């Protein structure tokens, strides 16, 4: 097991952990929680040996493999299936040995390499990688694409898939659900339940933690407190402890007041001096028990809508396409007053496109969207934080709105979102993602919408702010349209679901669990088909009498297939180079944005220029990816034709 004893960690001069203890046993799955900045990610780095501990002991068994999500994607020209498969390092080494033997023409070495692959059950590795990719939302067509052809969010998924391929004794996952849709999150929960190794996961997703972990390690006041059970059990146990702590604190206050009164009354009397002195010492020895503070500093609510037209939106024969690919095709929908709708569908199915059409950011190619008079929409997009003016303070943002409040009213309002008087006057550019998300939400709440449209509102929010948002949305009486990978939030807010898939948008007749179970069945069906194909391939191989010659023949066939695919992929080389160039430019901009000096007041113009360039790069990358879809279909068909010819 991993044993953490009396551990001390710092971030610069800031102490994060002091005298912290935790044990991680084989196969144990633990959620690591605590406020932002408490030291969760730094603890991960300490386990990986990436930071030096300041005190205590962190012992890791010498033979344990620690799996984690890599920061870099490696060679961007590497193909998706190979990149994920090579997350299994032993398999990657065996493949490298095989390729070297084939290049040297050493038949004995080729056979030894295949023997090693047999021992590793290497025949199943690519199938497992395919299952991971299916589960995380990738399609068969994408397996032969290069990493560079995917946007940053999809590259994060690839890195997660590669991490899950590791033969790890302990898997470290830091917010693994942040770039996933709710379907992929549901699949990941099932995968982690069956993972035989230990898992230590940082997450603000309550339902994810409830389903995956059997223990919670809570970092608070530089200590780690371990609670048995899932997140719901942790909340129950912690509340009980806090109540006991409050009762003890109240009792102690009474005792201290009694001692102080006695000392005050009798310290001047000679007959009582000895007793008074003993009480002074007792007071000095008494250990203070910290008063329990309010568990959630955030509280806000959406005001009652002044008017609620019914219906609010009517959508007839709505059509929208991109790069000759139909995204929305002949959708007919009605949004009524008070509707609470969850929008579901895998990433790339068109959920965000539909929302942009509804709020007017995109124009439909056909059909119409009729918005009732009096509808006032509050829209929180995935890129809402980019709309904030970095040089403005939260107070300036609020006072710039229509029907702006007085200065004091604005400060009071922002206080409900966790902004102190001092923070109200600070520029927002150095704010964390969570602080910016809270400000963006505050601006929406203040405008008193009767229709709220939220696209992944919790991506940057910690647990406390998520809870406050959930409570506010539960009490909201207007209409609501929500996209979220947070199952707990979606299930507690929505009472009906619109399913976006294959260009269609239709009402899903069932609850969220039924929808997710249907998606999991689809993924399992794909996996079963892969397994059947693998069994059939093994059965054919077993009929060969000369195992050595068959392996060599298979090796040459694979080499021949790789060469043919490479020639086919040259048809799309022009776009591939454009993708690479755009991704490199985006990486360069990200590197610039990580430089703290860029956020100095003197570099304000440069920062604005970088942010604008970053936004353009992201859009260009998405445009290029969409154009690739059509080309990849042609490439995939050629691959299928080749394999059919080979099989015949």
Short mmCIF file of C-alpha atoms in Angstrom, two decimals, residues 190-382:
data_model
loop_
_atom_site.label_atom_id
_atom_site.label_comp_id
_atom_site.label_asym_id
_atom_site.label_seq_id
_atom_site.Cartn_x
_atom_site.Cartn_y
_atom_site.Cartn_z
CA UNK A 190 -18.69 1.72 -15.02
CA UNK A 191 -15.13 1.27 -16.25
CA UNK A 192 -13.58 2.50 -12.99
CA UNK A 193 -15.84 0.24 -10.95
CA UNK A 194 -14.34 -2.75 -12.77
CA UNK A 195 -10.75 -1.44 -12.68
CA UNK A 196 -8.76 -3.88 -10.48
CA UNK A 197 -6.19 -1.35 -9.24
CA UNK A 198 -6.49 1.45 -6.71
CA UNK A 199 -7.88 4.85 -7.77
CA UNK A 200 -7.32 8.28 -6.23
CA UNK A 201 -9.57 10.79 -7.98
CA UNK A 202 -10.07 14.54 -7.62
CA UNK A 203 -13.59 15.52 -8.62
CA UNK A 204 -16.33 18.04 -7.90
CA UNK A 205 -18.93 15.76 -9.49
CA UNK A 206 -21.06 14.46 -6.61
CA UNK A 207 -22.79 11.67 -8.56
CA UNK A 208 -19.48 10.49 -10.05
CA UNK A 209 -17.96 10.18 -6.58
CA UNK A 210 -21.08 8.48 -5.21
CA UNK A 211 -20.88 5.81 -7.91
CA UNK A 212 -17.12 5.21 -8.04
CA UNK A 213 -15.42 5.58 -4.65
CA UNK A 214 -15.66 3.73 -1.34
CA UNK A 215 -13.87 6.38 0.68
CA UNK A 216 -13.35 10.15 0.77
CA UNK A 217 -10.08 11.84 1.76
CA UNK A 218 -10.96 15.40 2.74
CA UNK A 219 -8.22 18.07 2.83
CA UNK A 220 -9.10 20.79 5.30
CA UNK A 221 -6.94 23.05 7.46
CA UNK A 222 -3.78 21.35 6.10
CA UNK A 223 -4.90 17.90 7.33
CA UNK A 224 -6.38 14.88 5.57
CA UNK A 225 -9.42 13.29 7.17
CA UNK A 226 -10.55 9.92 5.78
CA UNK A 227 -14.24 8.94 5.72
CA UNK A 228 -15.54 5.48 4.81
CA UNK A 229 -18.20 5.32 2.12
CA UNK A 230 -19.10 7.41 -0.92
CA UNK A 231 -19.60 11.17 -1.10
CA UNK A 232 -23.11 11.04 0.35
CA UNK A 233 -21.76 9.12 3.35
CA UNK A 234 -18.95 11.65 3.69
CA UNK A 235 -21.39 14.56 3.80
CA UNK A 236 -23.49 12.80 6.43
CA UNK A 237 -20.50 11.90 8.62
CA UNK A 238 -18.90 15.33 8.28
CA UNK A 239 -22.14 17.12 9.18
CA UNK A 240 -22.44 14.97 12.28
CA UNK A 241 -18.85 15.78 13.24
CA UNK A 242 -19.41 19.50 12.67
CA UNK A 243 -22.54 19.43 14.82
CA UNK A 244 -20.60 17.71 17.59
CA UNK A 245 -17.81 20.24 17.17
CA UNK A 246 -20.29 23.11 17.45
CA UNK A 247 -21.84 21.62 20.59
CA UNK A 248 -18.38 21.14 22.11
CA UNK A 249 -17.45 24.70 21.15
CA UNK A 250 -20.60 26.09 22.82
CA UNK A 251 -19.94 24.06 25.96
CA UNK A 252 -16.33 25.20 26.06
CA UNK A 253 -17.36 28.84 25.74
CA UNK A 254 -19.53 28.41 28.82
CA UNK A 255 -16.68 26.80 30.76
CA UNK A 256 -14.24 29.54 29.74
CA UNK A 257 -16.70 32.26 30.68
CA UNK A 258 -17.19 30.62 34.11
CA UNK A 259 -13.41 30.52 34.64
CA UNK A 260 -12.98 34.13 33.55
CA UNK A 261 -15.76 35.25 35.90
CA UNK A 262 -14.21 33.39 38.84
CA UNK A 263 -10.76 34.83 38.11
CA UNK A 264 -12.14 38.34 37.77
CA UNK A 265 -14.08 38.16 41.03
CA UNK A 266 -11.55 36.49 43.30
CA UNK A 267 -8.01 37.13 42.00
CA UNK A 268 -7.67 40.15 44.35
CA UNK A 269 -8.84 38.25 47.45
CA UNK A 270 -6.08 36.58 49.42
CA UNK A 271 -8.34 33.73 50.56
CA UNK A 272 -9.22 32.87 46.94
CA UNK A 273 -5.92 33.74 45.27
CA UNK A 274 -4.72 30.15 45.08
CA UNK A 275 -7.97 28.92 43.50
CA UNK A 276 -8.01 31.86 41.10
CA UNK A 277 -4.42 31.13 40.02
CA UNK A 278 -5.27 27.47 39.35
CA UNK A 279 -8.13 28.57 37.11
CA UNK A 280 -5.83 30.89 35.18
CA UNK A 281 -3.62 27.89 34.45
CA UNK A 282 -6.67 25.79 33.52
CA UNK A 283 -7.77 28.50 31.11
CA UNK A 284 -4.32 28.58 29.53
CA UNK A 285 -4.28 24.79 29.15
CA UNK A 286 -7.75 24.63 27.64
CA UNK A 287 -7.54 23.76 23.96
CA UNK A 288 -9.73 25.93 21.82
CA UNK A 289 -12.29 24.17 19.62
CA UNK A 290 -12.86 26.13 16.43
CA UNK A 291 -16.35 27.42 15.91
CA UNK A 292 -18.19 25.84 13.01
CA UNK A 293 -18.55 28.24 10.14
CA UNK A 294 -21.34 28.15 7.60
CA UNK A 295 -20.56 25.20 5.33
CA UNK A 296 -21.35 27.09 2.11
CA UNK A 297 -20.37 30.76 1.68
CA UNK A 298 -22.37 31.11 -1.56
CA UNK A 299 -26.07 31.74 -1.75
CA UNK A 300 -28.01 33.25 -4.58
CA UNK A 301 -31.41 32.94 -6.21
CA UNK A 302 -33.06 33.70 -9.53
CA UNK A 303 -35.81 36.29 -9.08
CA UNK A 304 -39.40 35.42 -9.95
CA UNK A 305 -39.95 36.19 -13.67
CA UNK A 306 -42.24 39.18 -14.16
CA UNK A 307 -43.91 37.64 -17.23
CA UNK A 308 -43.93 34.10 -18.63
CA UNK A 309 -45.26 33.90 -22.21
CA UNK A 310 -46.61 30.51 -23.20
CA UNK A 311 -45.30 29.03 -25.42
CA UNK A 312 -41.93 30.77 -25.19
CA UNK A 313 -40.31 29.26 -28.29
CA UNK A 314 -41.74 27.46 -31.30
CA UNK A 315 -39.34 25.68 -33.64
CA UNK A 316 -40.55 24.47 -37.01
CA UNK A 317 -38.58 22.45 -39.58
CA UNK A 318 -35.30 23.85 -38.27
CA UNK A 319 -32.25 22.99 -40.39
CA UNK A 320 -28.57 23.77 -39.99
CA UNK A 321 -25.48 22.21 -41.53
CA UNK A 322 -21.76 22.78 -41.50
CA UNK A 323 -19.30 21.87 -44.24
CA UNK A 324 -22.03 19.91 -46.05
CA UNK A 325 -22.76 17.90 -42.92
CA UNK A 326 -26.27 18.12 -41.47
CA UNK A 327 -26.11 19.10 -37.80
CA UNK A 328 -29.81 19.80 -37.21
CA UNK A 329 -32.31 18.47 -39.73
CA UNK A 330 -36.01 19.37 -39.71
CA UNK A 331 -36.43 19.80 -35.94
CA UNK A 332 -39.91 20.59 -34.59
CA UNK A 333 -39.97 21.63 -30.94
CA UNK A 334 -42.04 23.69 -28.51
CA UNK A 335 -40.69 25.24 -25.31
CA UNK A 336 -43.45 26.15 -22.87
CA UNK A 337 -43.42 28.39 -19.82
CA UNK A 338 -41.94 26.58 -16.84
CA UNK A 339 -40.43 23.74 -18.90
CA UNK A 340 -37.27 22.26 -17.36
CA UNK A 341 -35.46 20.51 -20.18
CA UNK A 342 -32.18 18.63 -20.16
CA UNK A 343 -30.47 18.52 -23.56
CA UNK A 344 -28.65 15.20 -24.03
CA UNK A 345 -26.56 13.65 -26.79
CA UNK A 346 -22.91 12.75 -27.29
CA UNK A 347 -20.34 15.49 -27.90
CA UNK A 348 -20.49 16.63 -31.51
CA UNK A 349 -24.15 15.69 -31.94
CA UNK A 350 -25.24 19.34 -32.12
CA UNK A 351 -26.35 20.34 -28.61
CA UNK A 352 -24.33 23.56 -28.47
CA UNK A 353 -25.25 24.34 -32.10
CA UNK A 354 -28.94 24.08 -31.20
CA UNK A 355 -28.50 26.44 -28.25
CA UNK A 356 -26.65 28.96 -30.42
CA UNK A 357 -29.50 28.82 -32.93
CA UNK A 358 -32.04 29.45 -30.16
CA UNK A 359 -30.22 32.51 -28.82
CA UNK A 360 -29.49 33.91 -32.29
CA UNK A 361 -25.72 33.40 -32.40
CA UNK A 362 -26.23 31.22 -35.49
CA UNK A 363 -28.73 31.65 -38.29
CA UNK A 364 -30.75 28.61 -39.44
CA UNK A 365 -30.50 27.45 -43.04
CA UNK A 366 -34.15 26.50 -43.09
CA UNK A 367 -37.26 26.54 -40.96
CA UNK A 368 -37.93 29.13 -38.31
CA UNK A 369 -37.58 29.88 -34.61
CA UNK A 370 -40.46 31.95 -33.27
CA UNK A 371 -39.68 33.69 -29.97
CA UNK A 372 -42.69 34.99 -28.02
CA UNK A 373 -42.88 38.65 -27.09
CA UNK A 374 -41.58 39.25 -23.57
CA UNK A 375 -39.07 36.39 -23.54
CA UNK A 376 -35.88 37.47 -21.76
CA UNK A 377 -33.07 34.94 -22.10
CA UNK A 378 -30.12 34.40 -19.79
CA UNK A 379 -27.49 32.40 -21.69
CA UNK A 380 -24.38 30.81 -20.15
CA UNK A 381 -22.18 29.27 -22.85
CA UNK A 382 -19.12 27.05 -22.61
#
